[in-house]
Amino acid sequence: MLRSFLFVPAIDEKRLARVHERGADAVILDLEDAVPPEAKAAARAGLRGVAEGLAAKGVKVFVRVNADTPADIDAAVCGAVQGIVAPKVRGASQAADIVEAIGARANARPVDFIALIESASGIFNAAPIAGVNGVSGLALGSEDLTAELGVAPTADSLDLPCKMIALAAATRGLMALGAPVSIGEFRDLDLYRNAIALARRVGMTGTFCIHPAQVAVANDGFAPSPAELDEARALLAAWREAEATGVGVIAHGGRMIDAPVVARAKRLLGIST
């Protein structure tokens, strides 16, 4: 799973020149909020070259398109782009239309599609959106959602939306992106770090970043700690020893261990079987 997605305006040459050095698992070239209306056509025209340049440096490239803008998808679906982020996804039919639009341009090449959910209706439709074939991930749009609710983007206001996105994504094994914090928070990194920890505890797998200072915090926060990895290895070793004797439940570290706990340890270690 990708832990950090760093936004960069698709027309910002200064930031584009160094974005590959920031340590993000993926970069999102933004055609939406970060590009003024009068510059969008130029951003689309230059997108392929920018994406190819970053991909040549080993960057996983995504593009955030504008809602209901086929010209953005035309520009974004190219060989150097791994995935599309579509904003303001409210329901399954809209998600299916976007999948169809991407597929019509991709010539059978797999292209990830992350549905950015930024409204109350989108949150309540998260599970149907996740159920659309071709959706690769769900992401929480904390700023637009809390603006609709008339509240600040805090751990209290965003706790339930995070949980609903995490649960919906888990039904299909998708990426679940976001945290219960303002995406614009890059000064108070302790607050940001705590929000990332909360997100991981409820099942989120990564997050969007708008500032390089957030990247290392996201990468660390969504990765298992050395202690977690050590415990998972010890648990699996004990389980395999017991399994050889035909035992289905064991005591380990003061608790009972059975198949679901073992499955969680394997997932933590990236072991499929």
Short mmCIF file of N, CA and C in Angstrom, two decimals, residues 130 135-138 166-176:
data_model
loop_
_atom_site.label_atom_id
_atom_site.label_comp_id
_atom_site.label_asym_id
_atom_site.label_seq_id
_atom_site.Cartn_x
_atom_site.Cartn_y
_atom_site.Cartn_z
N ALA A 130 -17.09 1.88 -3.34
CA ALA A 130 -16.03 0.87 -3.27
C ALA A 130 -16.37 -0.36 -4.09
N VAL A 135 -12.49 0.77 -9.21
CA VAL A 135 -12.09 1.69 -8.14
C VAL A 135 -10.95 1.05 -7.36
N SER A 136 -9.86 1.78 -7.18
CA SER A 136 -8.67 1.27 -6.50
C SER A 136 -8.55 1.76 -5.07
N GLY A 137 -9.21 2.88 -4.77
CA GLY A 137 -9.08 3.43 -3.43
C GLY A 137 -10.14 4.48 -3.17
N LEU A 138 -10.39 4.72 -1.89
CA LEU A 138 -11.27 5.79 -1.43
C LEU A 138 -10.44 6.77 -0.63
N ALA A 166 -12.74 3.66 5.82
CA ALA A 166 -11.89 2.49 6.06
C ALA A 166 -12.69 1.19 5.94
N LEU A 167 -13.88 1.17 6.50
CA LEU A 167 -14.72 -0.03 6.43
C LEU A 167 -15.14 -0.32 4.99
N ALA A 168 -15.56 0.71 4.27
CA ALA A 168 -15.98 0.51 2.88
C ALA A 168 -14.83 0.01 2.03
N ALA A 169 -13.66 0.61 2.19
CA ALA A 169 -12.50 0.18 1.41
C ALA A 169 -12.11 -1.26 1.74
N ALA A 170 -12.24 -1.63 3.01
CA ALA A 170 -11.85 -2.98 3.43
C ALA A 170 -12.73 -4.05 2.80
N THR A 171 -13.96 -3.71 2.45
CA THR A 171 -14.84 -4.72 1.84
C THR A 171 -14.31 -5.20 0.50
N ARG A 172 -13.47 -4.38 -0.14
CA ARG A 172 -12.93 -4.74 -1.45
C ARG A 172 -11.40 -4.75 -1.48
N GLY A 173 -10.76 -4.59 -0.32
CA GLY A 173 -9.30 -4.59 -0.27
C GLY A 173 -8.68 -3.39 -0.96
N LEU A 174 -9.32 -2.22 -0.84
CA LEU A 174 -8.86 -1.01 -1.52
C LEU A 174 -8.01 -0.15 -0.60
N MET A 175 -7.30 0.80 -1.19
CA MET A 175 -6.63 1.83 -0.41
C MET A 175 -7.69 2.68 0.31
N ALA A 176 -7.38 3.07 1.55
CA ALA A 176 -8.24 3.97 2.32
C ALA A 176 -7.37 5.13 2.77
#
